[in-house]
Amino acid sequence: MTEKVEITVNGEPTTADVEPRLLLAHYLRDVVGLKATNIGCDTTSCGACTVLLDGESVKSCTVLAVQADRQSVTTMEGLSPDSEHLHPVAAAFRAEHGLQCGFCTPGMVMATVGLLSENPKPTEREVREGLEGNLCRCTGYHNIVRAVLAAAGRDPREAEDKPAELAAPGFSTGSSE
Ligand code: FES
Ligand code: FES
């Protein structure tokens, strides 16, 4: 059994007949063919699959494609179509070296856009708390926090004075995730 979905992706209408169990992450990658949305766990743990769903950041492995029917999704491709047209958050990640292998980066950037839309001037602690659902296996948290602070118009050096909180795997110590 399949169901027809109509999902606007990066401003473009898409439609397909999908199995009700199909995850939005797989819809974006395998049906629409947009590969920037990475899948690191499939179990809501890593945040690599984060996209914007009607402007709110969500982990697309926790959303069924049928749940996104008639809604609007933005992926990294829509946010920053190429290196000449980087979204300010993506530009801040580049400027502050907020990536290493880059696998977590699309999810980090999308989660940051969601965070800043709710809290345009987060403190260093609010950045860590806001992104603690996104994991970086390269443990590049320090520069990621710098990048988010820079994107928010804050001094990225605010990230310098909390070295004890930079330990992997989370953004903040004591996380019970
Ligand atoms: S792939 Fe979705 S949270 Fe890891
Ligand atoms: S930059 Fe490699 S996983 Fe984050």
PDB file of C-alpha atoms and ligand atoms in Angstrom:
ATOM      1  CA  MET A   1       0.000   0.000   0.000  1.00  0.00           C
ATOM      2  CA  THR A   2       1.291   3.457  -0.809  1.00  0.00           C
ATOM      3  CA  GLU A   3       0.102   6.974  -0.139  1.00  0.00           C
ATOM      4  CA  LYS A   4       0.566  10.022  -2.295  1.00  0.00           C
ATOM      5  CA  VAL A   5       2.489  12.880  -0.703  1.00  0.00           C
ATOM      6  CA  GLU A   6       3.042  16.397  -1.931  1.00  0.00           C
ATOM      7  CA  ILE A   7       5.966  18.064  -0.214  1.00  0.00           C
ATOM      8  CA  THR A   8       7.538  21.359  -1.146  1.00  0.00           C
ATOM      9  CA  VAL A   9      11.296  20.905  -0.932  1.00  0.00           C
ATOM     10  CA  ASN A  10      13.490  23.974  -1.151  1.00  0.00           C
ATOM     11  CA  GLY A  11      10.646  25.846  -2.805  1.00  0.00           C
ATOM     12  CA  GLU A  12      10.017  23.190  -5.444  1.00  0.00           C
ATOM     13  CA  PRO A  13       6.918  20.973  -5.403  1.00  0.00           C
ATOM     14  CA  THR A  14       7.631  17.260  -5.174  1.00  0.00           C
ATOM     15  CA  THR A  15       5.169  14.410  -5.213  1.00  0.00           C
ATOM     16  CA  ALA A  16       5.434  10.647  -4.959  1.00  0.00           C
ATOM     17  CA  ASP A  17       3.566   7.558  -3.926  1.00  0.00           C
ATOM     18  CA  VAL A  18       5.360   6.309  -0.842  1.00  0.00           C
ATOM     19  CA  GLU A  19       5.028   3.589   1.724  1.00  0.00           C
ATOM     20  CA  PRO A  20       3.578   4.978   4.947  1.00  0.00           C
ATOM     21  CA  ARG A  21       6.696   3.825   6.814  1.00  0.00           C
ATOM     22  CA  LEU A  22       9.071   5.858   4.628  1.00  0.00           C
ATOM     23  CA  LEU A  23      11.077   8.330   6.701  1.00  0.00           C
ATOM     24  CA  LEU A  24      11.353  11.919   5.557  1.00  0.00           C
ATOM     25  CA  ALA A  25      15.145  11.517   5.552  1.00  0.00           C
ATOM     26  CA  HIS A  26      14.869   8.701   3.024  1.00  0.00           C
ATOM     27  CA  TYR A  27      12.299  10.631   0.993  1.00  0.00           C
ATOM     28  CA  LEU A  28      14.709  13.534   0.670  1.00  0.00           C
ATOM     29  CA  ARG A  29      17.711  11.359  -0.180  1.00  0.00           C
ATOM     30  CA  ASP A  30      16.219   8.548  -2.225  1.00  0.00           C
ATOM     31  CA  VAL A  31      13.063   9.979  -3.777  1.00  0.00           C
ATOM     32  CA  VAL A  32      14.034  13.616  -4.279  1.00  0.00           C
ATOM     33  CA  GLY A  33      17.749  12.856  -4.644  1.00  0.00           C
ATOM     34  CA  LEU A  34      19.079  15.456  -2.247  1.00  0.00           C
ATOM     35  CA  LYS A  35      22.031  13.858  -0.468  1.00  0.00           C
ATOM     36  CA  ALA A  36      23.133  16.677   1.829  1.00  0.00           C
ATOM     37  CA  THR A  37      20.774  15.414   4.501  1.00  0.00           C
ATOM     38  CA  ASN A  38      22.927  12.750   6.078  1.00  0.00           C
ATOM     39  CA  ILE A  39      21.798   9.748   8.067  1.00  0.00           C
ATOM     40  CA  GLY A  40      24.098   8.894  10.928  1.00  0.00           C
ATOM     41  CA  CYS A  41      21.966   6.731  13.171  1.00  0.00           C
ATOM     42  CA  ASP A  42      18.328   6.456  12.076  1.00  0.00           C
ATOM     43  CA  THR A  43      17.411   6.490  15.766  1.00  0.00           C
ATOM     44  CA  THR A  44      17.045  10.198  16.641  1.00  0.00           C
ATOM     45  CA  SER A  45      20.428  10.311  18.318  1.00  0.00           C
ATOM     46  CA  CYS A  46      22.872  12.204  16.124  1.00  0.00           C
ATOM     47  CA  GLY A  47      21.099  15.095  14.401  1.00  0.00           C
ATOM     48  CA  ALA A  48      22.882  14.560  11.076  1.00  0.00           C
ATOM     49  CA  CYS A  49      19.498  14.434   9.343  1.00  0.00           C
ATOM     50  CA  THR A  50      18.209  17.776  10.665  1.00  0.00           C
ATOM     51  CA  VAL A  51      16.131  19.829   8.219  1.00  0.00           C
ATOM     52  CA  LEU A  52      13.611  22.631   8.518  1.00  0.00           C
ATOM     53  CA  LEU A  53       9.977  21.562   8.384  1.00  0.00           C
ATOM     54  CA  ASP A  54       7.782  24.605   7.941  1.00  0.00           C
ATOM     55  CA  GLY A  55      10.653  26.614   9.400  1.00  0.00           C
ATOM     56  CA  GLU A  56      11.271  24.465  12.477  1.00  0.00           C
ATOM     57  CA  SER A  57      14.316  22.258  12.770  1.00  0.00           C
ATOM     58  CA  VAL A  58      13.445  18.580  13.016  1.00  0.00           C
ATOM     59  CA  LYS A  59      15.367  15.349  12.786  1.00  0.00           C
ATOM     60  CA  SER A  60      14.078  13.976   9.515  1.00  0.00           C
ATOM     61  CA  CYS A  61      14.613  10.387  10.651  1.00  0.00           C
ATOM     62  CA  THR A  62      11.897  10.960  13.252  1.00  0.00           C
ATOM     63  CA  VAL A  63       9.326  12.208  10.745  1.00  0.00           C
ATOM     64  CA  LEU A  64       7.469  10.073   8.244  1.00  0.00           C
ATOM     65  CA  ALA A  65       7.207  11.414   4.739  1.00  0.00           C
ATOM     66  CA  VAL A  66       3.427  11.172   5.028  1.00  0.00           C
ATOM     67  CA  GLN A  67       3.568  13.444   8.073  1.00  0.00           C
ATOM     68  CA  ALA A  68       5.269  16.086   5.941  1.00  0.00           C
ATOM     69  CA  ASP A  69       2.528  15.954   3.320  1.00  0.00           C
ATOM     70  CA  ARG A  70       1.560  19.450   2.164  1.00  0.00           C
ATOM     71  CA  GLN A  71       4.326  20.991   4.203  1.00  0.00           C
ATOM     72  CA  SER A  72       7.514  22.752   3.282  1.00  0.00           C
ATOM     73  CA  VAL A  73      10.990  21.333   3.844  1.00  0.00           C
ATOM     74  CA  THR A  74      14.292  23.140   3.586  1.00  0.00           C
ATOM     75  CA  THR A  75      17.515  21.173   3.282  1.00  0.00           C
ATOM     76  CA  MET A  76      21.112  22.291   3.128  1.00  0.00           C
ATOM     77  CA  GLU A  77      20.859  22.464  -0.657  1.00  0.00           C
ATOM     78  CA  GLY A  78      18.068  24.994  -0.349  1.00  0.00           C
ATOM     79  CA  LEU A  79      19.840  27.007   2.310  1.00  0.00           C
ATOM     80  CA  SER A  80      23.159  27.232   0.491  1.00  0.00           C
ATOM     81  CA  PRO A  81      22.917  26.105  -3.129  1.00  0.00           C
ATOM     82  CA  ASP A  82      26.663  26.492  -3.739  1.00  0.00           C
ATOM     83  CA  SER A  83      29.821  27.948  -2.243  1.00  0.00           C
ATOM     84  CA  GLU A  84      29.090  31.312  -3.833  1.00  0.00           C
ATOM     85  CA  HIS A  85      25.705  31.551  -2.163  1.00  0.00           C
ATOM     86  CA  LEU A  86      26.251  30.526   1.409  1.00  0.00           C
ATOM     87  CA  HIS A  87      23.636  31.200   4.035  1.00  0.00           C
ATOM     88  CA  PRO A  88      25.154  33.392   6.791  1.00  0.00           C
ATOM     89  CA  VAL A  89      25.177  30.436   9.174  1.00  0.00           C
ATOM     90  CA  ALA A  90      27.025  28.269   6.660  1.00  0.00           C
ATOM     91  CA  ALA A  91      29.421  31.147   5.993  1.00  0.00           C
ATOM     92  CA  ALA A  92      30.100  31.418   9.730  1.00  0.00           C
ATOM     93  CA  PHE A  93      30.866  27.682   9.900  1.00  0.00           C
ATOM     94  CA  ARG A  94      33.356  28.145   7.102  1.00  0.00           C
ATOM     95  CA  ALA A  95      34.921  31.265   8.605  1.00  0.00           C
ATOM     96  CA  GLU A  96      35.278  29.740  12.074  1.00  0.00           C
ATOM     97  CA  HIS A  97      36.377  26.308  10.811  1.00  0.00           C
ATOM     98  CA  GLY A  98      33.280  24.733  12.326  1.00  0.00           C
ATOM     99  CA  LEU A  99      33.708  21.467  10.472  1.00  0.00           C
ATOM    100  CA  GLN A 100      36.229  18.724  10.005  1.00  0.00           C
ATOM    101  CA  CYS A 101      34.967  15.750   7.972  1.00  0.00           C
ATOM    102  CA  GLY A 102      31.716  17.621   7.343  1.00  0.00           C
ATOM    103  CA  PHE A 103      29.368  14.720   7.952  1.00  0.00           C
ATOM    104  CA  CYS A 104      27.497  16.430  10.786  1.00  0.00           C
ATOM    105  CA  THR A 105      27.702  19.873   9.213  1.00  0.00           C
ATOM    106  CA  PRO A 106      24.430  20.085   7.243  1.00  0.00           C
ATOM    107  CA  GLY A 107      22.523  18.976  10.327  1.00  0.00           C
ATOM    108  CA  MET A 108      24.487  21.368  12.531  1.00  0.00           C
ATOM    109  CA  VAL A 109      23.793  24.265  10.188  1.00  0.00           C
ATOM    110  CA  MET A 110      20.085  23.467   9.914  1.00  0.00           C
ATOM    111  CA  ALA A 111      19.795  23.069  13.681  1.00  0.00           C
ATOM    112  CA  THR A 112      21.581  26.388  14.117  1.00  0.00           C
ATOM    113  CA  VAL A 113      19.172  28.119  11.759  1.00  0.00           C
ATOM    114  CA  GLY A 114      16.320  26.717  13.823  1.00  0.00           C
ATOM    115  CA  LEU A 115      17.976  27.776  17.049  1.00  0.00           C
ATOM    116  CA  LEU A 116      18.651  31.319  15.868  1.00  0.00           C
ATOM    117  CA  SER A 117      15.113  31.716  14.566  1.00  0.00           C
ATOM    118  CA  GLU A 118      13.897  31.094  18.123  1.00  0.00           C
ATOM    119  CA  ASN A 119      16.733  32.846  19.914  1.00  0.00           C
ATOM    120  CA  PRO A 120      18.639  35.245  17.660  1.00  0.00           C
ATOM    121  CA  LYS A 121      21.289  36.120  20.269  1.00  0.00           C
ATOM    122  CA  PRO A 122      21.972  32.955  22.238  1.00  0.00           C
ATOM    123  CA  THR A 123      24.630  32.918  24.900  1.00  0.00           C
ATOM    124  CA  GLU A 124      27.464  30.448  24.680  1.00  0.00           C
ATOM    125  CA  ARG A 125      25.596  28.186  27.114  1.00  0.00           C
ATOM    126  CA  GLU A 126      22.353  28.491  25.149  1.00  0.00           C
ATOM    127  CA  VAL A 127      24.235  27.485  22.003  1.00  0.00           C
ATOM    128  CA  ARG A 128      25.569  24.367  23.706  1.00  0.00           C
ATOM    129  CA  GLU A 129      22.164  23.468  25.103  1.00  0.00           C
ATOM    130  CA  GLY A 130      20.367  24.257  21.852  1.00  0.00           C
ATOM    131  CA  LEU A 131      22.618  21.984  19.806  1.00  0.00           C
ATOM    132  CA  GLU A 132      23.185  19.146  22.246  1.00  0.00           C
ATOM    133  CA  GLY A 133      20.989  16.866  20.110  1.00  0.00           C
ATOM    134  CA  ASN A 134      23.537  17.145  17.304  1.00  0.00           C
ATOM    135  CA  LEU A 135      26.677  15.067  17.581  1.00  0.00           C
ATOM    136  CA  CYS A 136      29.994  15.642  15.866  1.00  0.00           C
ATOM    137  CA  ARG A 137      32.044  12.496  15.661  1.00  0.00           C
ATOM    138  CA  CYS A 138      35.117  14.558  14.891  1.00  0.00           C
ATOM    139  CA  THR A 139      34.436  16.267  18.257  1.00  0.00           C
ATOM    140  CA  GLY A 140      34.758  19.664  16.642  1.00  0.00           C
ATOM    141  CA  TYR A 141      32.438  21.290  19.142  1.00  0.00           C
ATOM    142  CA  HIS A 142      34.667  24.185  20.061  1.00  0.00           C
ATOM    143  CA  ASN A 143      34.740  25.724  16.611  1.00  0.00           C
ATOM    144  CA  ILE A 144      31.080  24.876  16.042  1.00  0.00           C
ATOM    145  CA  VAL A 145      30.150  26.941  19.088  1.00  0.00           C
ATOM    146  CA  ARG A 146      32.389  29.727  17.814  1.00  0.00           C
ATOM    147  CA  ALA A 147      30.642  29.558  14.443  1.00  0.00           C
ATOM    148  CA  VAL A 148      27.169  29.754  15.949  1.00  0.00           C
ATOM    149  CA  LEU A 149      28.152  32.688  18.146  1.00  0.00           C
ATOM    150  CA  ALA A 150      29.603  34.446  15.098  1.00  0.00           C
ATOM    151  CA  ALA A 151      26.449  33.757  13.097  1.00  0.00           C
ATOM    152  CA  ALA A 152      24.470  35.331  15.928  1.00  0.00           C
ATOM    153  CA  GLY A 153      26.623  38.445  15.794  1.00  0.00           C
ATOM    154  CA  ARG A 154      28.373  37.623  19.058  1.00  0.00           C
ATOM    155  CA  ASP A 155      32.083  37.476  19.711  1.00  0.00           C
ATOM    156  CA  PRO A 156      33.160  33.886  18.962  1.00  0.00           C
ATOM    157  CA  ARG A 157      35.783  34.235  21.698  1.00  0.00           C
ATOM    158  CA  GLU A 158      32.940  33.797  24.186  1.00  0.00           C
ATOM    159  CA  ALA A 159      33.463  30.103  23.494  1.00  0.00           C
ATOM    160  CA  GLU A 160      37.021  30.241  24.823  1.00  0.00           C
ATOM    161  CA  ASP A 161      36.447  30.235  28.540  1.00  0.00           C
ATOM    162  CA  LYS A 162      34.652  26.943  29.124  1.00  0.00           C
ATOM    163  CA  PRO A 163      37.255  24.299  28.239  1.00  0.00           C
ATOM    164  CA  ALA A 164      35.786  21.747  30.659  1.00  0.00           C
ATOM    165  CA  GLU A 165      32.548  21.704  28.679  1.00  0.00           C
ATOM    166  CA  LEU A 166      34.153  20.817  25.387  1.00  0.00           C
ATOM    167  CA  ALA A 167      34.416  17.130  26.125  1.00  0.00           C
ATOM    168  CA  ALA A 168      32.813  14.738  23.643  1.00  0.00           C
ATOM    169  CA  PRO A 169      30.239  13.495  22.962  1.00  0.00           C
ATOM    170  CA  GLY A 170      27.809  16.317  23.819  1.00  0.00           C
ATOM    171  CA  PHE A 171      27.892  20.058  23.759  1.00  0.00           C
ATOM    172  CA  SER A 172      27.544  20.329  27.514  1.00  0.00           C
ATOM    173  CA  THR A 173      28.628  18.203  30.408  1.00  0.00           C
ATOM    174  CA  GLY A 174      25.973  16.457  32.415  1.00  0.00           C
ATOM    175  CA  SER A 175      23.713  15.848  29.427  1.00  0.00           C
ATOM    176  CA  SER A 176      21.300  13.035  30.108  1.00  0.00           C
ATOM    177  CA  GLU A 177      20.426  12.520  26.436  1.00  0.00           C
TER     178      GLU A 177
HETATM  179  S1  FES B   1      20.047  10.093  11.427  1.00  0.00           S
HETATM  180 FE1  FES B   1      18.458  11.235  12.319  1.00  0.00          FE
HETATM  181  S2  FES B   1      19.161  11.699  14.305  1.00  0.00           S
HETATM  182 FE2  FES B   1      20.748  10.451  13.460  1.00  0.00          FE
HETATM  183  S1  FES B   2      32.852  17.433  11.336  1.00  0.00           S
HETATM  184 FE1  FES B   2      33.046  15.262  11.263  1.00  0.00          FE
HETATM  185  S2  FES B   2      31.282  14.569  12.282  1.00  0.00           S
HETATM  186 FE2  FES B   2      31.306  16.684  12.664  1.00  0.00          FE
END
